[in-house]
PDB file of C-alpha atoms in Angstrom:
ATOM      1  CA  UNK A  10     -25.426 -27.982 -13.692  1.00 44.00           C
ATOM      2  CA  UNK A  11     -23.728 -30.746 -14.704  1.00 47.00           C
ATOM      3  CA  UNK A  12     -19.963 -29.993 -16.429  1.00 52.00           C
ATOM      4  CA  UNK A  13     -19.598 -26.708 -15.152  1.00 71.00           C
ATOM      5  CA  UNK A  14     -16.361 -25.948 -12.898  1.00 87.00           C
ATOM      6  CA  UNK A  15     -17.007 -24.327  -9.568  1.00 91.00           C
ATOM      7  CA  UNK A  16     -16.222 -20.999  -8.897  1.00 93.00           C
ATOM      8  CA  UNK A  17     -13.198 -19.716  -7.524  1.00 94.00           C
ATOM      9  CA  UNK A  18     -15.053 -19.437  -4.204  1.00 95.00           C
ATOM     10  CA  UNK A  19     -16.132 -22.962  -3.831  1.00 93.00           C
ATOM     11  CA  UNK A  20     -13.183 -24.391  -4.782  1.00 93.00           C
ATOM     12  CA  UNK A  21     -11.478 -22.766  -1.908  1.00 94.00           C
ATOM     13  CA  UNK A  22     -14.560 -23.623   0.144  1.00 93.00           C
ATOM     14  CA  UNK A  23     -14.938 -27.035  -1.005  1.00 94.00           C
ATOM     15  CA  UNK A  24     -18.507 -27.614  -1.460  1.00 93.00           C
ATOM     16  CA  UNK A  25     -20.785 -27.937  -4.410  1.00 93.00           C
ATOM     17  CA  UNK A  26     -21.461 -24.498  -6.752  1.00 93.00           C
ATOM     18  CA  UNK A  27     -24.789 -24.155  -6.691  1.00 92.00           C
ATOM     19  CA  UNK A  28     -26.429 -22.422 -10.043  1.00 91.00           C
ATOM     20  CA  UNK A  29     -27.114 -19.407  -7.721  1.00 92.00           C
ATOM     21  CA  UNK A  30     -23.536 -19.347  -6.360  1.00 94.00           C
ATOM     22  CA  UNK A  31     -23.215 -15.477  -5.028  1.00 95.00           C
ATOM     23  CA  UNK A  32     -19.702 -15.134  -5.721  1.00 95.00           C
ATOM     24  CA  UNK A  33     -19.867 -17.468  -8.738  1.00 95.00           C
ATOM     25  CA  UNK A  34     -20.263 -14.165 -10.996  1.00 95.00           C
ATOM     26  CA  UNK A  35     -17.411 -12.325  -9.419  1.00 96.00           C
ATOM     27  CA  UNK A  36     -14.356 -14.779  -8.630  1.00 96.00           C
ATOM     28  CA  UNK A  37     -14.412 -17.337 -11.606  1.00 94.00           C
ATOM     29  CA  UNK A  38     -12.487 -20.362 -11.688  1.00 93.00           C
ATOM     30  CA  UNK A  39      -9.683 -19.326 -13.536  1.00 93.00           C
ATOM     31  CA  UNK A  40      -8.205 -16.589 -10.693  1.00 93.00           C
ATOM     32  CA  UNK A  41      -8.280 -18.435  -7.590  1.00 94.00           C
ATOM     33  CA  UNK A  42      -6.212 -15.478  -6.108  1.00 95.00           C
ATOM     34  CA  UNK A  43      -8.446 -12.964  -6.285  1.00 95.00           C
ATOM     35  CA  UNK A  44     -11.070 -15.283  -3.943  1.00 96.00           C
ATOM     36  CA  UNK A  45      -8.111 -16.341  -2.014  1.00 96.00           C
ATOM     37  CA  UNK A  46      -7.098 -12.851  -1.060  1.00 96.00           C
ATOM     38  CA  UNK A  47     -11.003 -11.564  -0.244  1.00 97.00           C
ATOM     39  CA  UNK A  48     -11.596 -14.567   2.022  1.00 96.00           C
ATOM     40  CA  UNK A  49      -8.227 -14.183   3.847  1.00 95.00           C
ATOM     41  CA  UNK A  50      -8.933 -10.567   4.934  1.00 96.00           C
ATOM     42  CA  UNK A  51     -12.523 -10.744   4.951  1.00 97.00           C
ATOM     43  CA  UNK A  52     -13.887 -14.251   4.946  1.00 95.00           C
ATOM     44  CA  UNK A  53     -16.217 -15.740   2.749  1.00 95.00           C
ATOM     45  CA  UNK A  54     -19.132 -15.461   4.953  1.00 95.00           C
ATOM     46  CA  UNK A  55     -18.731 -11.794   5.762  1.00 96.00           C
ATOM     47  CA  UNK A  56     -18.263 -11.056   2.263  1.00 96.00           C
ATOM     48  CA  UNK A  57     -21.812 -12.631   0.797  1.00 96.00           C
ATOM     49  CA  UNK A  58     -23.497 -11.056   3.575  1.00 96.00           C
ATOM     50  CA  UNK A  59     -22.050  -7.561   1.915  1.00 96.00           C
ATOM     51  CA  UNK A  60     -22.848  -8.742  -1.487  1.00 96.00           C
ATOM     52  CA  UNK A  61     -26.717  -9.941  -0.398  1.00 96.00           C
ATOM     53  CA  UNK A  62     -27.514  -6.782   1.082  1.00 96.00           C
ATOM     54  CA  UNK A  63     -26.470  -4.730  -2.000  1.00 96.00           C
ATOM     55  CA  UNK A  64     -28.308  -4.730  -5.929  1.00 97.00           C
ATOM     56  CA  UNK A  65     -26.884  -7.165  -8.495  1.00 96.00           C
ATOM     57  CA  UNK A  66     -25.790  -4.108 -10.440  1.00 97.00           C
ATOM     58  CA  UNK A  67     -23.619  -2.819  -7.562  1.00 97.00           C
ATOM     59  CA  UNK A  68     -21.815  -6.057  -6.740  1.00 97.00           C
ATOM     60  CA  UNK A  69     -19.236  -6.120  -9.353  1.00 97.00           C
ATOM     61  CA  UNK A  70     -18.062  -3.294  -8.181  1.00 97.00           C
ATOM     62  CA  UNK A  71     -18.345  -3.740  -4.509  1.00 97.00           C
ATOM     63  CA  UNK A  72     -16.180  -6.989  -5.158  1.00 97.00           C
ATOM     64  CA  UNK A  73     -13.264  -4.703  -7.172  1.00 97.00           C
ATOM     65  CA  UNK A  74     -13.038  -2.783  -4.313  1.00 97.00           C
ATOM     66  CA  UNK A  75     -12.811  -5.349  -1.652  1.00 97.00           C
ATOM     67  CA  UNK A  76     -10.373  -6.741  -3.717  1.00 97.00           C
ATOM     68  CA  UNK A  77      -8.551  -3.940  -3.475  1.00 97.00           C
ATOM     69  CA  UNK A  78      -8.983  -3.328   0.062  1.00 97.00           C
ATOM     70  CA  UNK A  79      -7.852  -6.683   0.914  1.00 97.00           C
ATOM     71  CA  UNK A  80      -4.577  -6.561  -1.325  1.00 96.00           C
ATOM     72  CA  UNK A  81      -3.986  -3.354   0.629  1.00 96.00           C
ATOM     73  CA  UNK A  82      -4.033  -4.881   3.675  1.00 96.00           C
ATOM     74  CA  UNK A  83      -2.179  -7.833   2.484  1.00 96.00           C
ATOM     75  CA  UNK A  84       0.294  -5.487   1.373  1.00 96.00           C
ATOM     76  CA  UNK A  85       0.465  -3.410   4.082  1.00 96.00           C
ATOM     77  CA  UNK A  86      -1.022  -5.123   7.505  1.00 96.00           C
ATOM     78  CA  UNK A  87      -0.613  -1.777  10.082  1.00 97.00           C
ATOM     79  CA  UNK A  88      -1.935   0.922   7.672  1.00 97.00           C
ATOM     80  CA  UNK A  89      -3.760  -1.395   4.529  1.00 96.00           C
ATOM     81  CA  UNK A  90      -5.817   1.473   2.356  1.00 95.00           C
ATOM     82  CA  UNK A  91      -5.368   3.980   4.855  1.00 96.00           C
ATOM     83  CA  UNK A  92      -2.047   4.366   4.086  1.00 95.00           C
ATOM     84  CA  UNK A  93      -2.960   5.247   0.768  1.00 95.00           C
ATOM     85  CA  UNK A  94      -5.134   7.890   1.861  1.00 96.00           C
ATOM     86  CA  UNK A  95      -2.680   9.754   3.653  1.00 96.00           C
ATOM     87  CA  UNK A  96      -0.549   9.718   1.080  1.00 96.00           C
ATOM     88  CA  UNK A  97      -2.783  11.000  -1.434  1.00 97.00           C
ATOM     89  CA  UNK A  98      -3.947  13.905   1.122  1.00 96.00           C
ATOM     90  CA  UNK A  99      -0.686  15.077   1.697  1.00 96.00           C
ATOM     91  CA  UNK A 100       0.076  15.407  -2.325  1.00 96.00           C
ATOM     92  CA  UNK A 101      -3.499  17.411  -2.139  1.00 96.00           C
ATOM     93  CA  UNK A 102      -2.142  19.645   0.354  1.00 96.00           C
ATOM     94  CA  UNK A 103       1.105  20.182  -0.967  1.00 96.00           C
ATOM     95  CA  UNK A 104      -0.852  20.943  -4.207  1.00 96.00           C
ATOM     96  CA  UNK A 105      -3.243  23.791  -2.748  1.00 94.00           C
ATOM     97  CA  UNK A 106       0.017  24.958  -1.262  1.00 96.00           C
ATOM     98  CA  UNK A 107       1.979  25.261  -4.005  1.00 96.00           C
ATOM     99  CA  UNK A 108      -2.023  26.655  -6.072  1.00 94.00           C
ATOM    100  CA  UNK A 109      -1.846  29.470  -3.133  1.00 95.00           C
ATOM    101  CA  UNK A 110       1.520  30.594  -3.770  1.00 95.00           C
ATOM    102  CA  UNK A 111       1.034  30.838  -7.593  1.00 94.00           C
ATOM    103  CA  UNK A 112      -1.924  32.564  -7.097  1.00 93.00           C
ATOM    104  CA  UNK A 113      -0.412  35.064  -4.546  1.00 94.00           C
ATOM    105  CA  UNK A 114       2.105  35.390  -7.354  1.00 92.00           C
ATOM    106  CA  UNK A 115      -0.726  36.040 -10.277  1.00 91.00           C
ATOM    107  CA  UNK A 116      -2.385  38.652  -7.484  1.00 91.00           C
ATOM    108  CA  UNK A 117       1.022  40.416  -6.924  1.00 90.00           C
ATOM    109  CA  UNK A 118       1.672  40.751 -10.765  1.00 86.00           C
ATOM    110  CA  UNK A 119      -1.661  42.003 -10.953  1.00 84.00           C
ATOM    111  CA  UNK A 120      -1.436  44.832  -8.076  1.00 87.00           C
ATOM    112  CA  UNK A 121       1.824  45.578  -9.732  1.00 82.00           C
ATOM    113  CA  UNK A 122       0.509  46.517 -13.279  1.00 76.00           C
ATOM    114  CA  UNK A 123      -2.856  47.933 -12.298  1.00 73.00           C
ATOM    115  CA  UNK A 124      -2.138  49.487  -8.674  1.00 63.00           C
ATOM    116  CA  UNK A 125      -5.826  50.807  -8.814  1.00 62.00           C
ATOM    117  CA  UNK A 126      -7.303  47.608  -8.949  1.00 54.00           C
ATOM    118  CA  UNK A 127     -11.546  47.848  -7.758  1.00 58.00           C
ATOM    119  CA  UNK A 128     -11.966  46.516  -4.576  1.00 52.00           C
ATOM    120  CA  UNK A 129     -14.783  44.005  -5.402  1.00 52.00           C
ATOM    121  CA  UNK A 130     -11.929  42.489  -7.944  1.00 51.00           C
ATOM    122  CA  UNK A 131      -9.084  42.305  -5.021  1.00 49.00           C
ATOM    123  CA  UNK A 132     -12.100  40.750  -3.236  1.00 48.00           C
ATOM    124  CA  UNK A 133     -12.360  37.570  -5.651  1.00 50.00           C
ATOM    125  CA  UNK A 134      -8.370  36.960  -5.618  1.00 47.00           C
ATOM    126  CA  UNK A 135      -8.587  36.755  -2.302  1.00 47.00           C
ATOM    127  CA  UNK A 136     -11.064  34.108  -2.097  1.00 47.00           C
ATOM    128  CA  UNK A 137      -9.526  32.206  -4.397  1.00 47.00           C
ATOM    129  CA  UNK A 138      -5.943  32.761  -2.036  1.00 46.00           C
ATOM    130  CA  UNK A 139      -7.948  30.616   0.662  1.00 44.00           C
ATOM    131  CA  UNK A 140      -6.813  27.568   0.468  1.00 42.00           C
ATOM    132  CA  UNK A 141     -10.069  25.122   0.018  1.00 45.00           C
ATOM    133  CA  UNK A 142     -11.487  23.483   2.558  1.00 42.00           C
ATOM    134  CA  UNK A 143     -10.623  20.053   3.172  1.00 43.00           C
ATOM    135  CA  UNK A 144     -13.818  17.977   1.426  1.00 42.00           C
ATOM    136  CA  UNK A 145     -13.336  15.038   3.405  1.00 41.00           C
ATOM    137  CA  UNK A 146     -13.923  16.680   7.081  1.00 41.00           C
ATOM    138  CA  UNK A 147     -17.894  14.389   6.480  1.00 39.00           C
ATOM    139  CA  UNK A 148     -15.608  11.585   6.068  1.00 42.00           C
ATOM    140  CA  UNK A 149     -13.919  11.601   9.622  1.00 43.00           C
ATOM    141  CA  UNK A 150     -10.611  11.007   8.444  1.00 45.00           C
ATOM    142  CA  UNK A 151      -8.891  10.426  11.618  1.00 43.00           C
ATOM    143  CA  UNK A 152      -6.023  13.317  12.703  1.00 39.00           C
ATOM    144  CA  UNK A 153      -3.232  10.686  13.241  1.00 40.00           C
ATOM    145  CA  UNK A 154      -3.175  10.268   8.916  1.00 47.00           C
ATOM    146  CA  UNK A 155      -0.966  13.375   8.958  1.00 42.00           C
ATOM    147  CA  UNK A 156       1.628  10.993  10.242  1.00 37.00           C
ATOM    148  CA  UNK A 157       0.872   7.689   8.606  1.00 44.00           C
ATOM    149  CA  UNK A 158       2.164   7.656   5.180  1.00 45.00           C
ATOM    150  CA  UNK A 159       2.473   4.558   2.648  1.00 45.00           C
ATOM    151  CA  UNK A 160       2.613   4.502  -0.809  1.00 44.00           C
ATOM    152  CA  UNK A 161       2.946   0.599  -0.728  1.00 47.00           C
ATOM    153  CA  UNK A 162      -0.612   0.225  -2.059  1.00 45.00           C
ATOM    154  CA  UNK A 163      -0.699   3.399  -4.900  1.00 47.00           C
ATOM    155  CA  UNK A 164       1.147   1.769  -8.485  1.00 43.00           C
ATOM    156  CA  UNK A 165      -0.060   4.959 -10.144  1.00 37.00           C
ATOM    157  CA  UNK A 166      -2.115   7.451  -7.723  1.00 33.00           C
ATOM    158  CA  UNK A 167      -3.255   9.271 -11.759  1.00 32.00           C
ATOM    159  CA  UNK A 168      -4.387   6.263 -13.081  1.00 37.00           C
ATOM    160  CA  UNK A 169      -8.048   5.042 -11.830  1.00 39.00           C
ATOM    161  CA  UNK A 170      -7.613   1.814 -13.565  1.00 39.00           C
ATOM    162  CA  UNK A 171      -5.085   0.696 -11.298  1.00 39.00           C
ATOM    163  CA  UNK A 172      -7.973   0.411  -8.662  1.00 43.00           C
ATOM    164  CA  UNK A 173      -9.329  -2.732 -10.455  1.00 44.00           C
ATOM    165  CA  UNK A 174      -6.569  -4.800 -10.740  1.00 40.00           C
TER     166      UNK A 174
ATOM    167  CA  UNK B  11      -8.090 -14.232  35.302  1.00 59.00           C
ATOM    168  CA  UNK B  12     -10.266 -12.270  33.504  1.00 66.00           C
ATOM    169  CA  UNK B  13     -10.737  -8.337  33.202  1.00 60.00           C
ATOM    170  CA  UNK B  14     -13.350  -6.922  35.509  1.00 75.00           C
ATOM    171  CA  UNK B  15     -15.788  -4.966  32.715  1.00 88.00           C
ATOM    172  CA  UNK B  16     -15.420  -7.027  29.749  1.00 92.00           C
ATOM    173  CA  UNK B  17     -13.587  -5.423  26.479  1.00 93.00           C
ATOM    174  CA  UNK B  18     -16.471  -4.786  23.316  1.00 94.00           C
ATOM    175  CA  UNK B  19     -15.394  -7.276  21.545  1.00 94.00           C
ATOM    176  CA  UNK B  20     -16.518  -9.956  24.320  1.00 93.00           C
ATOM    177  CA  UNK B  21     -18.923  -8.554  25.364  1.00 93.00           C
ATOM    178  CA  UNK B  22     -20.221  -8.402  21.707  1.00 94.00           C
ATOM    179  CA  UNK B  23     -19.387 -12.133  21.384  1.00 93.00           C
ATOM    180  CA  UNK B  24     -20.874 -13.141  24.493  1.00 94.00           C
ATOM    181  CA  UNK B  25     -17.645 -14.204  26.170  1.00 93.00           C
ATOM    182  CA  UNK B  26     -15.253 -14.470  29.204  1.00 93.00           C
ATOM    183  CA  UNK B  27     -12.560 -11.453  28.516  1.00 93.00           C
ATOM    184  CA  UNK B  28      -9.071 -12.669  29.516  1.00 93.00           C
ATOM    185  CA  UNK B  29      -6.577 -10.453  31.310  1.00 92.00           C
ATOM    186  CA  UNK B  30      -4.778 -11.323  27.907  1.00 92.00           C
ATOM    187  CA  UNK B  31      -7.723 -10.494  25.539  1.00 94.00           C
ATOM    188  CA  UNK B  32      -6.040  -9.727  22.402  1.00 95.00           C
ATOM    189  CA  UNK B  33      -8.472  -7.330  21.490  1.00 95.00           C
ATOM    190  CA  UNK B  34      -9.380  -5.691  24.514  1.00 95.00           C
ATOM    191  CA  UNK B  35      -6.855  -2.549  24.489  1.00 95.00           C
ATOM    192  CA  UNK B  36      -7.812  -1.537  21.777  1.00 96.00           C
ATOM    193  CA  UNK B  37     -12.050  -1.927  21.773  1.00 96.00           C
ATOM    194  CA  UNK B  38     -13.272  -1.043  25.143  1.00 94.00           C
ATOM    195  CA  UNK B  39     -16.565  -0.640  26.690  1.00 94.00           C
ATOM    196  CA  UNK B  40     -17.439   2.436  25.648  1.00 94.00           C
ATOM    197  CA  UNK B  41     -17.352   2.579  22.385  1.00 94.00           C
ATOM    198  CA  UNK B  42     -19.220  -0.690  20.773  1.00 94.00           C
ATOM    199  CA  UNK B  43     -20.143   1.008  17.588  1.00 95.00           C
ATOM    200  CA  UNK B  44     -16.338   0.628  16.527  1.00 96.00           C
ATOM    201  CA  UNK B  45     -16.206  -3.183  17.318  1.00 96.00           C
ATOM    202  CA  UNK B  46     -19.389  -3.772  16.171  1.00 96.00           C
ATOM    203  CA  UNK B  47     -18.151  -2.265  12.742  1.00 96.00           C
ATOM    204  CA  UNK B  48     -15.095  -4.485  12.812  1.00 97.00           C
ATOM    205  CA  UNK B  49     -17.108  -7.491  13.471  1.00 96.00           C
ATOM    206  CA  UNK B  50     -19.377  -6.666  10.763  1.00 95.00           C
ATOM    207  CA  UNK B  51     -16.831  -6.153   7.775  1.00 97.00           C
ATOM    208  CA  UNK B  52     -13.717  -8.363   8.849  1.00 97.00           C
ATOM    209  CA  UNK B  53     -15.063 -10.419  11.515  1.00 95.00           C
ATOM    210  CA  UNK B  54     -14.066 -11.008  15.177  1.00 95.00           C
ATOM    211  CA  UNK B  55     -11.620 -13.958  14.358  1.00 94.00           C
ATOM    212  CA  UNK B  56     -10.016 -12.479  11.637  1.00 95.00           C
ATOM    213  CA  UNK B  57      -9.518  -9.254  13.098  1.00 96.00           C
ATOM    214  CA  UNK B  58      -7.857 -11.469  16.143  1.00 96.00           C
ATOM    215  CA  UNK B  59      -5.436 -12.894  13.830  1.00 95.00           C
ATOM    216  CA  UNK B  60      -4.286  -9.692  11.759  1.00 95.00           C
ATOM    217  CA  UNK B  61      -3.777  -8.203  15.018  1.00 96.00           C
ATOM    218  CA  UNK B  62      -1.777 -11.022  15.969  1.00 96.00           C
ATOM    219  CA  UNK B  63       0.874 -11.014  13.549  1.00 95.00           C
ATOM    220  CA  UNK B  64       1.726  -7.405  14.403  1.00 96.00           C
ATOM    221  CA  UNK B  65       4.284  -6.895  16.833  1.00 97.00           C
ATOM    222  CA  UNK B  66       2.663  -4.886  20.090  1.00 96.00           C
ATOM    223  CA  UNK B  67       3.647  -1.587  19.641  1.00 96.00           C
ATOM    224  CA  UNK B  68       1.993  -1.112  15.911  1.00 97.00           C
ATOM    225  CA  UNK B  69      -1.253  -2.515  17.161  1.00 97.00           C
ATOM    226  CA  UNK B  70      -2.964   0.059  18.693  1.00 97.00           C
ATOM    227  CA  UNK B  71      -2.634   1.751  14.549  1.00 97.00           C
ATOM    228  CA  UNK B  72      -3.829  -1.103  13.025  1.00 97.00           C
ATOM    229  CA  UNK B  73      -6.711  -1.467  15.188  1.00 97.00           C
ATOM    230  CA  UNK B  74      -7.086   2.381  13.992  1.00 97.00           C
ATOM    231  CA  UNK B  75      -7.034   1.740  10.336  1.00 97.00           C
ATOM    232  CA  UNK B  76      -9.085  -1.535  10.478  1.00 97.00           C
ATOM    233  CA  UNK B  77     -11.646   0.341  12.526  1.00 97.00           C
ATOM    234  CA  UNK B  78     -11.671   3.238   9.657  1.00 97.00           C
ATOM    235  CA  UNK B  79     -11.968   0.937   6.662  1.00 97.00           C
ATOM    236  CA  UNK B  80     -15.409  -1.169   8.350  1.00 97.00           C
ATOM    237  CA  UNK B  81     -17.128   1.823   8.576  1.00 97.00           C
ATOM    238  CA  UNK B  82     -16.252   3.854   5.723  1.00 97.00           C
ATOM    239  CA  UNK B  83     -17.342   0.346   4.143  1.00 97.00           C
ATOM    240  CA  UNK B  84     -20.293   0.824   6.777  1.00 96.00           C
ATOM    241  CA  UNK B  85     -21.300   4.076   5.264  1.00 96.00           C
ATOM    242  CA  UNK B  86     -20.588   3.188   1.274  1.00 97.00           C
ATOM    243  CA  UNK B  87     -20.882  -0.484   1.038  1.00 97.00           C
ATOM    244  CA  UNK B  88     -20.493  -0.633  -2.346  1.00 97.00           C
ATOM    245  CA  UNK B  89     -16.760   1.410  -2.810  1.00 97.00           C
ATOM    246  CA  UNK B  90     -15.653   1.408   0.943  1.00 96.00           C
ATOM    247  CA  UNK B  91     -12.247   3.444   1.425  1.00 97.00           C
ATOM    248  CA  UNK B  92     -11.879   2.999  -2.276  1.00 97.00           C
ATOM    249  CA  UNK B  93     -14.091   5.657  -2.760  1.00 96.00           C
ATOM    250  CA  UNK B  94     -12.301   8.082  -0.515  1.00 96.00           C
ATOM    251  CA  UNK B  95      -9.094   7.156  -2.930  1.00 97.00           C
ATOM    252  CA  UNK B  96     -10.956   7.883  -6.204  1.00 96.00           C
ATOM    253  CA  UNK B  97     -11.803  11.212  -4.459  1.00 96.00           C
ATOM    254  CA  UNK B  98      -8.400  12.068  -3.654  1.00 96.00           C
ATOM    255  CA  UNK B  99      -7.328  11.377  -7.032  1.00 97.00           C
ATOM    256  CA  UNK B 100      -9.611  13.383  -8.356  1.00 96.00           C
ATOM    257  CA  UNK B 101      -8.950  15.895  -6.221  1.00 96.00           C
ATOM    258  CA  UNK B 102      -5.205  15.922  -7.402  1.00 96.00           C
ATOM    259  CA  UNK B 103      -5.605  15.759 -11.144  1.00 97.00           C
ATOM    260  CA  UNK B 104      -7.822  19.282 -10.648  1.00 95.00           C
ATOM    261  CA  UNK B 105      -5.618  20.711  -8.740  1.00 95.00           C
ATOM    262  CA  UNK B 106      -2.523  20.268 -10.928  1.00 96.00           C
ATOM    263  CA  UNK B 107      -4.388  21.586 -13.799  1.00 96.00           C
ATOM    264  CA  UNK B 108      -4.799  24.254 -11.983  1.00 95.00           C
ATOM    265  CA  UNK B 109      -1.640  24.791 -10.989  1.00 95.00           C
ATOM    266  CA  UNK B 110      -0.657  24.089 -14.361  1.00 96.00           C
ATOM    267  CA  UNK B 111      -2.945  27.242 -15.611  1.00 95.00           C
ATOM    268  CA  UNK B 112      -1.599  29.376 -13.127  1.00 94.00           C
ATOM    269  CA  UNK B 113       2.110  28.935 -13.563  1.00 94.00           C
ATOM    270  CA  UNK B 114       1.545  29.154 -17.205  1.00 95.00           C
ATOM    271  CA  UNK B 115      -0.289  32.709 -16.510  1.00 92.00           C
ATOM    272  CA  UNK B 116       2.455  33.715 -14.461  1.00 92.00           C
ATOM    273  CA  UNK B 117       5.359  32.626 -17.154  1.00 93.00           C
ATOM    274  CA  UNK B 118       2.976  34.793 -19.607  1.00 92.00           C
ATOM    275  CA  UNK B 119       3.028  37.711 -17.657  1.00 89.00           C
ATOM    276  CA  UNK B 120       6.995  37.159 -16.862  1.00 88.00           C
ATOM    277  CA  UNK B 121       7.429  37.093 -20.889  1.00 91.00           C
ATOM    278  CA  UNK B 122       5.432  39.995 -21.534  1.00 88.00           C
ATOM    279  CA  UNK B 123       7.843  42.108 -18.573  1.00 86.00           C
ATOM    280  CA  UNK B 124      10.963  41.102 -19.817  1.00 90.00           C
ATOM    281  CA  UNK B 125       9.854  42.522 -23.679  1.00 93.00           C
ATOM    282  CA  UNK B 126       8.598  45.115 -21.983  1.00 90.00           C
ATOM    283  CA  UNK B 127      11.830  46.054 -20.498  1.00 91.00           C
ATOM    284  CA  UNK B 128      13.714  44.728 -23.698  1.00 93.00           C
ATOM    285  CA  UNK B 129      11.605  47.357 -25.917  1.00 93.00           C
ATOM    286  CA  UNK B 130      12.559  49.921 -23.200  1.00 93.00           C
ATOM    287  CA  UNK B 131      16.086  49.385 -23.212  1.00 93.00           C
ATOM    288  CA  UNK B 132      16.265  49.615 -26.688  1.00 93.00           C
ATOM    289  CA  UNK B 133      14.608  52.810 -26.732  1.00 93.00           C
ATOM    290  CA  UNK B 134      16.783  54.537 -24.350  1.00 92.00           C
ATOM    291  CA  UNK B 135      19.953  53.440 -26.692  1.00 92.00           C
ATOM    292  CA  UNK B 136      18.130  54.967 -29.292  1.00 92.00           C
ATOM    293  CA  UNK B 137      17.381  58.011 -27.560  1.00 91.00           C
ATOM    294  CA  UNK B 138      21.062  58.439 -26.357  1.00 91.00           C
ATOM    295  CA  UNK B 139      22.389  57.635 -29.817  1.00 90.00           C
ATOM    296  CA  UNK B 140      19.705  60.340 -31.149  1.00 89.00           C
ATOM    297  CA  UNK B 141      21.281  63.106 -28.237  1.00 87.00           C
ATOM    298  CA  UNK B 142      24.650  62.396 -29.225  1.00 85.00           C
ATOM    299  CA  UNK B 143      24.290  62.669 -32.794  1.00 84.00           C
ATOM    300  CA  UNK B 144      22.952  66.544 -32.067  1.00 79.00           C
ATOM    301  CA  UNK B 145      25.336  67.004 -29.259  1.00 75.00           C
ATOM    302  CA  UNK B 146      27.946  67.118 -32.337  1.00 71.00           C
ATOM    303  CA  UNK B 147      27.911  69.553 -35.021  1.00 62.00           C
TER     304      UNK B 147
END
C-alpha cells in the first residue's frame, strides 16, 4: 500500500513490504533492534519458516521468545538461555533443600510434643521430607548444567514480564 | 585434505568436509538428529559463525547449548527454552512460599515453647516463694 513504512524486517532486508509481510505484525518500523537481533542469531529466513508453520494467534508470542532467546545469546555466546536455566535450577534446588530441612524441623517439633504420633501420620511427613522430583527429567536437561551457571540473561528471575522485553 | 567419513553437518549440506571443518568436532556422524536441529532453528552458516567467534576450548559447550535450545524450540515451537524458564520460575515462587509457611510454622511453635517455659518458670518461683513462706512461722 502506498505510504506505509516497511517493517522493521524489510528495512533490514531491503526489499519491498508486501501487505502480507510475515514479520510486518511483529517487528514494526519503529524498533529496528528487535529485527536486528532475531535475524543476527537466527536469520530472517529461518525465522518465517518458524512463524509459517505455527497459528497467527501463537506468533506473537513465538516472536517474544525468540527475541529473548536471541538477546540471550547475544548476551552470552557459550551458554545463551541455557545459562539461565542452570541458574534458575540450582535456586530450585537450594530451595527444596532448604523446604526439607524446615520440614525435618516441623516433623522433629512434632515427634517432640506428641511422641505417640499414628504411624499413617509419620507416614505423610515423610513423604513430604522427599525432596520432589526434578519435573524437568521429560525435558532432557543435559547433566553438564550443574556446572554452567550465568545469570547474565535473568534481570529479575520473579518477574515474568522481564521475559518480553 | 578432507576427513574420511564426513562430519553431519556436511554431510547434511551435501559437502566436501575439510580436515578443518569448523563444525565437525562437535556434530559427527552418528548423531544427525542434533545437526539437523541446529540447521533447522539457527541455520548451518550462522551456527558456523557463532562458533567462530569463540575461542576453541569453549566450543565444544556452545555447540552443547545451541544444540539444546533448537530442539527444545523443536519440541515447543512456540516458547522454545523460554518455556523451560517460565517453569523454573514458577517452580521457585512455590517453593519459597512454601518455605515461607514452614519457617513461619516453625517460629510459631518456637513462640509457643519459650511461653511455655516462661509460664513454667514463673510457676516454680511461685511455688518456692509459697514453700518458704510456710517454711517460717
Amino acid at each position: 500500500m502506498g505510504g506505509s513504512s516497511p517493517c522493521a524486517s524489510c528495512k533490514l532486508l531491503r526489499r519491498r513490504c508486501a501487505k502480507d509481510c510475515i514479520f510486518a505484525p511483529y517487528f514494526p518500523s519503529d524498533d529496528p533492534h528487535k529485527f536486528a537481533i532475531v535475524h543476527k542469531v537466527f536469520g530472517a529466513s529461518n525465522v518465517s519458516k518458524m512463524l509459517q508453520e505455527l497459528p497467527v494467534h501463537q506468533r506473537a508470542d513465538a516472536v517474544s521468545s525468540l527475541v529473548y532467546e536471541a538477546n540471550a545469546r547475544v548476551r552470552d555466546p557459550v551458554y545463551g538461555c541455557v545459562g539461565a536455566i542452570s541458574f534458575l535450577q540450582n535456586q530450585v534446588s537450594q530451595l527444596e533443600m532448604q523446604l526439607a530441612v524446615a520440614q525435618a524441623e516441623i516433623l522433629c517439633i512434632q515427634m517432640q510434643q506428641e511422641p505417640n504420633l499414628p504411624t499413617h501420620q509419620i507416614d505423610q511427613v515423610d513423604k513430604s521430607l522427599l525432596l520432589s522430583t526434578n519435573n524437568f527429567d521429560d525435558n532432557n536437561i543435559p547433566q553438564y548444567l550443574s556446572f554452567a551457571s550465568s545469570s547474565n540473561v535473568i534481570q529479575d528471575p520473579l518477574k515474568r514480564e522481564s521475559l518480553w522485553t | 585434505m578432507s576427513h574420511s567419513t564426513r562430519c553431519a553437518a556436511c554431510k547434511s549440506l551435501r559437502r566436501r568436509c575439510p580436515k578443518d571443518c569448523v563444525l565437525a568436532p562437535y556434530f559427527p556422524p552418528t548423531n544427525p538428529q542434533r545437526f539437523a536441529c541446529v540447521h533447522k532453528i539457527f541455520g548451518a552458516s550462522n551456527t558456523t559463525k557463532m562458533l567462530e567467534q569463540l575461542p576453541l576450548h569453549l566450543r565444544a559447550v556452545a555447540a552443547d547449548c545451541m544444540s539444546f535450545e533448537a530442539s527444545s524450540r523443536v519440541e515447543d515451537p512456540v516458547y522454545g527454552t523460554v518455556g523451560i524458564i517460565s517453569q523454573l520460575q514458577e517452580q521457585i515462587i512455590e517453593a519459597q512460599s512454601e518455605l515461607v509457611k514452614t519457617k513461619s510454622e516453625i517460629a510459631f511453635h518456637n513462640a509457643q515453647q519459650q511461653l511455655q517455659q516462661q509460664q513454667m518458670q514463673q510457676l516454680q518461683m511461685i511455688n518456692a516463694i509459697a514453700q518458704e513462706g510456710e517454711d517460717w512461722p
